Amino acid sequence: MSRLTPMMRRLGILALVTVAAAAAAPQALAVEFKPAWGYAAIDDNPFNEPSGSALPDGQAFPRGRIKDAGTPDGYAVKLTVSAFTAAGATLASYSVTESKAVYTPIDHRFALDPNQIAYLRYDFCRADGTCLPAYRIRRPAPAPAPSPAPVPAPPPDRDGDGVSPPADCDDTNSTVHPGAREVPGNGIDDDCAGGDTPGRVAAAVSYEWRATRTGARVLRMRVGDAPPGAAVEVRCSGRRCPFKRRTPALKANGSASLTKLFRHSLRAGTTIEVRITAPDSVGKVLRFEIRRKRVPQARRLCLPPGAAKPAKC
């Protein structure tokens, strides 16, 4: 840029650049250039839309206006806006000239993607080459990303099984944790799956049948080794059943004879079920379907806790 000559100083040409107090106010409005030979005002937020939203790194929107002072010096005024990279390389520039003392807008956008505009330089000059010191506006630094919230430390693994609460439903027992082998009926949620898996009633049922011309006859039927608290129920369905339901009592050793329930032969089409159940356990069911001249075969089924009908085990 050319400097003011002693002759110009003697002529009393004064250049005054006033900047609205950016440090004192949240957002400055404009930067003004007021030499004796012209006037220019620029928006000091060229990296934002007029609405305030930030422009992409490769864009800028310089805004403002210029006007010749109208003095009889015969020289027009010109404002040149240039875009630069962070390394100082010129990306693009444009100029606006005014010579009739009429306000002329500055509203040319820079769209230089994928290049990044680091700052803009404004050069306000008279047509004879007299210029004010260049004025620069840098792109604001991006706001720092918010710090991530600290991750809370996991609860201690007191039993040393490699799993901490709440996944470990019993942190005082190293054999209880997700993935452990579930032992049915032991009253412990070994695998932390939401409760103990019911165990199966392990009682034994011994029996002996004889086929008859019209069906079959029970020669011997007995329950043994039923667990404490178990119950036995014998059901009969069919046209000539001697009973519908019987609940023989179990002895202290978990045994009960069922032979006396069947004093006569059972006709074909009759179905006998022997159910042995215990609290919180999967009941054991033996089902016998009576057919002519055939020895009945037991079909083994399971009765889940709370279920009304037996199903496949």
Coordinates of C-alpha atoms in Angstrom, one line a residue:
M1 CA 0.0 0.0 0.0
S2 CA 1.2 3.5 -0.8
R3 CA 1.9 5.8 2.2
L4 CA 0.7 9.4 2.6
T5 CA 3.3 11.8 1.2
P6 CA 4.4 15.0 3.0
M7 CA 2.4 16.9 0.5
M8 CA -0.8 15.1 1.5
R9 CA -0.1 15.8 5.1
R10 CA 0.4 19.5 4.3
L11 CA -3.0 19.4 2.5
G12 CA -4.5 18.2 5.7
I13 CA -5.9 14.9 4.3
L14 CA -7.0 13.0 7.4
A15 CA -7.9 9.3 7.4
L16 CA -9.9 8.0 10.3
V17 CA -10.9 4.5 10.9
T18 CA -13.4 4.0 13.7
V19 CA -14.4 0.6 14.9
A20 CA -17.5 0.0 16.9
A21 CA -16.4 -1.2 20.3
A22 CA -16.4 -5.0 19.8
A23 CA -14.8 -5.7 23.1
A24 CA -17.4 -3.7 25.0
A25 CA -20.5 -4.9 23.3
P26 CA -21.7 -8.5 22.6
Q27 CA -21.8 -8.0 18.9
A28 CA -20.4 -5.0 17.0
L29 CA -22.5 -3.5 14.2
A30 CA -20.0 -2.1 11.6
V31 CA -16.6 -0.9 10.8
E32 CA -16.4 2.6 9.3
F33 CA -13.7 4.2 7.1
K34 CA -13.8 8.0 7.0
P35 CA -11.0 9.6 5.1
A36 CA -11.6 13.1 3.7
W37 CA -12.1 11.7 0.2
G38 CA -14.7 9.0 0.9
Y39 CA -16.7 6.9 3.2
A40 CA -17.0 3.1 3.6
A41 CA -18.9 0.9 6.2
I42 CA -18.6 -2.9 6.4
D43 CA -20.4 -5.5 8.4
D44 CA -17.9 -7.1 10.8
N45 CA -19.5 -10.6 10.6
P46 CA -18.8 -11.6 7.0
F47 CA -18.6 -15.3 8.1
N48 CA -22.2 -15.3 9.2
E49 CA -25.5 -14.9 7.4
P50 CA -27.4 -11.7 8.3
S51 CA -29.6 -14.0 10.5
G52 CA -26.5 -14.9 12.5
S53 CA -26.0 -18.5 11.4
A54 CA -22.4 -19.4 10.6
L55 CA -21.4 -20.0 7.0
P56 CA -19.4 -23.1 5.9
D57 CA -15.6 -22.8 5.9
G58 CA -15.4 -22.2 2.2
Q59 CA -17.9 -19.3 2.2
A60 CA -18.1 -15.6 3.2
F61 CA -20.6 -12.8 2.7
P62 CA -19.0 -9.4 3.0
R63 CA -21.6 -6.7 3.4
G64 CA -21.6 -2.9 3.5
R65 CA -21.5 0.2 1.4
I66 CA -19.2 2.9 0.0
K67 CA -19.5 6.5 -1.2
D68 CA -17.2 9.1 -2.7
A69 CA -16.9 12.3 -0.7
G70 CA -18.0 14.4 -3.6
T71 CA -15.0 16.7 -3.3
P72 CA -13.6 18.3 -6.5
D73 CA -10.6 16.0 -6.5
G74 CA -11.7 14.2 -9.6
Y75 CA -11.0 10.8 -8.1
A76 CA -13.4 7.9 -7.6
V77 CA -13.2 5.6 -4.5
K78 CA -12.8 1.8 -4.6
L79 CA -13.2 -0.9 -2.0
T80 CA -11.5 -4.3 -2.8
V81 CA -12.4 -7.4 -0.8
S82 CA -10.0 -10.4 -0.9
A83 CA -10.3 -13.9 0.5
F84 CA -7.2 -15.6 1.8
T85 CA -6.2 -19.0 3.1
A86 CA -4.6 -19.5 6.5
A87 CA -1.2 -19.6 4.7
G88 CA -1.8 -16.2 3.2
A89 CA -2.6 -17.4 -0.4
T90 CA -5.2 -15.3 -2.2
L91 CA -8.3 -17.3 -3.2
A92 CA -10.4 -14.6 -4.8
S93 CA -11.1 -10.9 -4.7
Y94 CA -13.6 -8.3 -6.1
S95 CA -13.9 -4.5 -6.1
V96 CA -16.7 -1.9 -5.9
T97 CA -16.1 1.6 -7.3
E98 CA -18.1 4.7 -6.7
S99 CA -17.6 8.3 -8.1
K100 CA -21.0 10.1 -7.8
A101 CA -21.2 10.5 -4.0
V102 CA -24.1 7.9 -3.9
Y103 CA -24.1 5.0 -1.5
T104 CA -23.3 1.8 -3.3
P105 CA -23.8 -1.6 -1.7
I106 CA -21.2 -4.3 -1.1
D107 CA -23.0 -7.6 -1.2
H108 CA -20.9 -10.1 -3.2
R109 CA -20.7 -13.6 -1.7
F110 CA -17.6 -15.8 -1.8
A111 CA -18.3 -19.5 -2.4
L112 CA -14.9 -21.2 -2.7
D113 CA -15.5 -24.7 -1.4
P114 CA -13.6 -27.0 -0.9
N115 CA -11.0 -24.2 0.0
Q116 CA -11.2 -22.7 3.4
I117 CA -11.4 -19.0 3.8
A118 CA -9.3 -18.0 6.9
Y119 CA -9.7 -14.2 6.6
L120 CA -10.9 -11.3 4.5
R121 CA -8.9 -8.2 3.7
Y122 CA -10.5 -4.9 2.9
D123 CA -8.6 -2.2 0.9
F124 CA -10.2 1.2 0.7
C125 CA -8.5 3.4 -1.9
R126 CA -8.8 6.5 -4.1
A127 CA -8.4 6.1 -7.8
D128 CA -5.0 7.8 -7.7
G129 CA -3.7 4.9 -5.5
T130 CA -4.1 6.6 -2.2
C131 CA -5.2 3.9 0.2
L132 CA -5.9 3.5 3.9
P133 CA -4.1 0.7 5.8
A134 CA -5.7 -2.7 4.9
Y135 CA -8.3 -4.0 7.3
R136 CA -8.6 -7.7 8.1
I137 CA -11.4 -9.8 9.5
R138 CA -10.5 -13.4 10.5
R139 CA -12.9 -16.3 10.7
P140 CA -14.0 -16.9 14.3
A141 CA -12.5 -20.0 15.9
P142 CA -15.1 -22.8 16.1
A143 CA -16.7 -23.3 19.5
P144 CA -15.0 -26.1 21.5
A145 CA -16.9 -29.3 21.6
P146 CA -18.5 -30.0 25.0
S147 CA -16.5 -32.3 27.2
P148 CA -18.1 -35.7 27.5
A149 CA -19.7 -36.5 30.8
P150 CA -17.4 -38.7 33.0
V151 CA -18.3 -42.3 32.9
P152 CA -19.1 -43.5 36.4
A153 CA -16.9 -46.3 37.8
P154 CA -18.6 -49.7 37.7
P155 CA -19.6 -51.2 41.1
P156 CA -17.0 -53.4 42.7
D157 CA -17.0 -57.1 42.0
R158 CA -17.0 -58.3 45.6
D159 CA -17.2 -62.1 44.9
G160 CA -14.5 -62.0 42.2
D161 CA -16.5 -63.8 39.5
G162 CA -15.8 -61.2 36.9
V163 CA -19.3 -59.7 36.9
S164 CA -20.4 -56.7 38.9
P165 CA -23.9 -55.7 40.0
P166 CA -26.5 -55.1 38.8
A167 CA -25.8 -57.8 36.2
D168 CA -24.6 -60.1 39.0
C169 CA -27.7 -60.8 41.0
D170 CA -25.8 -62.1 44.0
D171 CA -22.4 -60.5 44.4
T172 CA -21.7 -62.5 47.6
N173 CA -21.7 -65.9 45.7
S174 CA -19.0 -66.4 43.0
T175 CA -21.0 -69.3 41.5
V176 CA -24.0 -67.0 40.8
H177 CA -23.6 -64.8 37.7
P178 CA -24.9 -64.4 34.1
G179 CA -23.7 -67.4 32.1
A180 CA -23.5 -69.8 35.1
R181 CA -25.1 -73.2 34.9
E182 CA -28.6 -73.1 36.3
V183 CA -29.4 -75.9 38.7
P184 CA -33.1 -76.5 38.6
G185 CA -35.0 -76.6 41.8
N186 CA -32.2 -75.5 44.1
G187 CA -33.9 -72.2 45.1
I188 CA -31.1 -70.1 43.6
D189 CA -31.1 -68.0 40.4
D190 CA -27.7 -69.4 39.4
D191 CA -27.6 -67.7 35.9
C192 CA -29.3 -64.4 37.0
A193 CA -32.0 -65.0 34.5
G194 CA -34.8 -63.8 36.7
G195 CA -35.4 -66.7 39.1
D196 CA -34.7 -70.4 39.8
T197 CA -35.7 -72.8 37.1
P198 CA -38.2 -75.3 38.6
G199 CA -36.8 -78.8 39.2
R200 CA -38.6 -81.9 38.2
V201 CA -40.2 -84.2 40.6
A202 CA -38.0 -87.3 40.7
A203 CA -40.6 -89.8 42.2
A204 CA -40.7 -93.3 40.7
V205 CA -43.9 -95.1 39.5
S206 CA -43.8 -98.8 39.2
Y207 CA -46.7 -100.7 37.5
E208 CA -47.8 -104.0 36.0
W209 CA -50.7 -104.5 33.6
R210 CA -52.4 -107.5 32.0
A211 CA -54.2 -107.3 28.7
T212 CA -57.8 -108.5 28.6
R213 CA -60.3 -109.2 25.8
T214 CA -62.1 -105.9 26.5
G215 CA -59.1 -103.7 27.7
A216 CA -56.6 -104.1 30.5
R217 CA -56.3 -104.7 34.2
V218 CA -53.9 -103.2 36.8
L219 CA -52.0 -105.9 38.6
R220 CA -49.7 -103.6 40.5
M221 CA -49.2 -99.8 40.6
R222 CA -47.1 -97.9 43.2
V223 CA -45.5 -94.5 43.7
G224 CA -42.1 -94.3 45.5
D225 CA -39.5 -91.8 46.5
A226 CA -41.8 -88.8 46.2
P227 CA -40.2 -85.7 47.7
P228 CA -41.4 -84.0 51.0
G229 CA -44.5 -81.9 50.3
A230 CA -45.5 -83.9 47.2
A231 CA -49.0 -84.9 46.3
V232 CA -50.4 -87.8 44.1
E233 CA -53.5 -87.5 42.0
V234 CA -54.9 -90.3 39.8
R235 CA -57.4 -89.3 37.1
C236 CA -59.6 -91.5 35.0
S237 CA -61.5 -90.4 31.8
G238 CA -63.7 -92.5 29.6
R239 CA -67.2 -94.1 29.6
R240 CA -66.8 -96.7 32.3
C241 CA -64.3 -95.1 34.7
P242 CA -64.5 -96.4 38.3
F243 CA -63.7 -92.8 39.5
K244 CA -62.8 -89.4 38.1
R245 CA -60.1 -88.3 40.6
R246 CA -58.4 -89.9 43.6
T247 CA -55.7 -88.4 45.8
P248 CA -54.1 -91.2 47.8
A249 CA -52.0 -90.1 50.8
L250 CA -48.3 -90.5 50.6
K251 CA -46.4 -92.2 53.5
A252 CA -43.6 -90.5 55.3
N253 CA -41.1 -92.4 53.0
G254 CA -42.8 -90.9 49.9
S255 CA -44.6 -94.0 48.8
A256 CA -48.2 -94.9 48.1
S257 CA -50.0 -97.9 46.7
L258 CA -52.4 -97.3 43.9
T259 CA -53.4 -100.9 43.1
K260 CA -56.6 -100.9 45.2
L261 CA -58.0 -98.0 43.1
F262 CA -58.5 -100.4 40.2
R263 CA -60.5 -103.4 41.5
H264 CA -61.9 -104.3 38.0
S265 CA -60.6 -104.3 34.5
L266 CA -60.6 -101.1 32.5
R267 CA -62.5 -100.9 29.2
A268 CA -60.8 -99.9 26.0
G269 CA -61.0 -96.1 25.4
T270 CA -60.3 -95.3 29.1
T271 CA -57.3 -93.1 30.0
I272 CA -55.5 -93.2 33.3
E273 CA -53.2 -90.4 34.5
V274 CA -50.9 -90.5 37.5
R275 CA -49.8 -87.0 38.5
I276 CA -47.1 -86.4 41.1
T277 CA -46.6 -82.7 41.9
A278 CA -44.6 -80.7 44.5
P279 CA -44.4 -77.0 45.2
D280 CA -42.3 -74.9 42.7
S281 CA -41.4 -78.0 40.8
V282 CA -42.3 -79.5 37.4
G283 CA -44.7 -82.3 38.1
K284 CA -44.4 -85.9 36.7
V285 CA -47.3 -87.4 34.7
L286 CA -47.7 -90.9 33.4
R287 CA -50.6 -91.4 31.0
F288 CA -52.0 -94.9 30.1
E289 CA -54.4 -95.3 27.2
I290 CA -56.4 -98.6 27.4
R291 CA -56.8 -100.6 24.3
R292 CA -58.2 -104.1 23.7
K293 CA -55.8 -107.0 24.1
R294 CA -52.8 -104.7 24.6
V295 CA -50.7 -104.0 27.6
P296 CA -50.8 -100.2 28.2
Q297 CA -47.6 -98.3 27.7
A298 CA -46.8 -95.2 29.8
R299 CA -46.5 -91.9 28.1
R300 CA -44.3 -89.5 30.2
L301 CA -45.4 -85.9 30.4
C302 CA -44.5 -82.8 32.5
L303 CA -46.8 -80.5 34.4
P304 CA -45.2 -77.0 34.9
P305 CA -46.0 -75.1 38.1
G306 CA -49.4 -73.6 37.9
A307 CA -50.3 -75.4 34.7
A308 CA -53.7 -77.2 34.3
K309 CA -52.7 -79.6 31.5
P310 CA -49.5 -81.7 31.1
A311 CA -47.3 -81.2 28.1
K312 CA -44.2 -82.8 26.5
C313 CA -41.2 -82.6 28.7

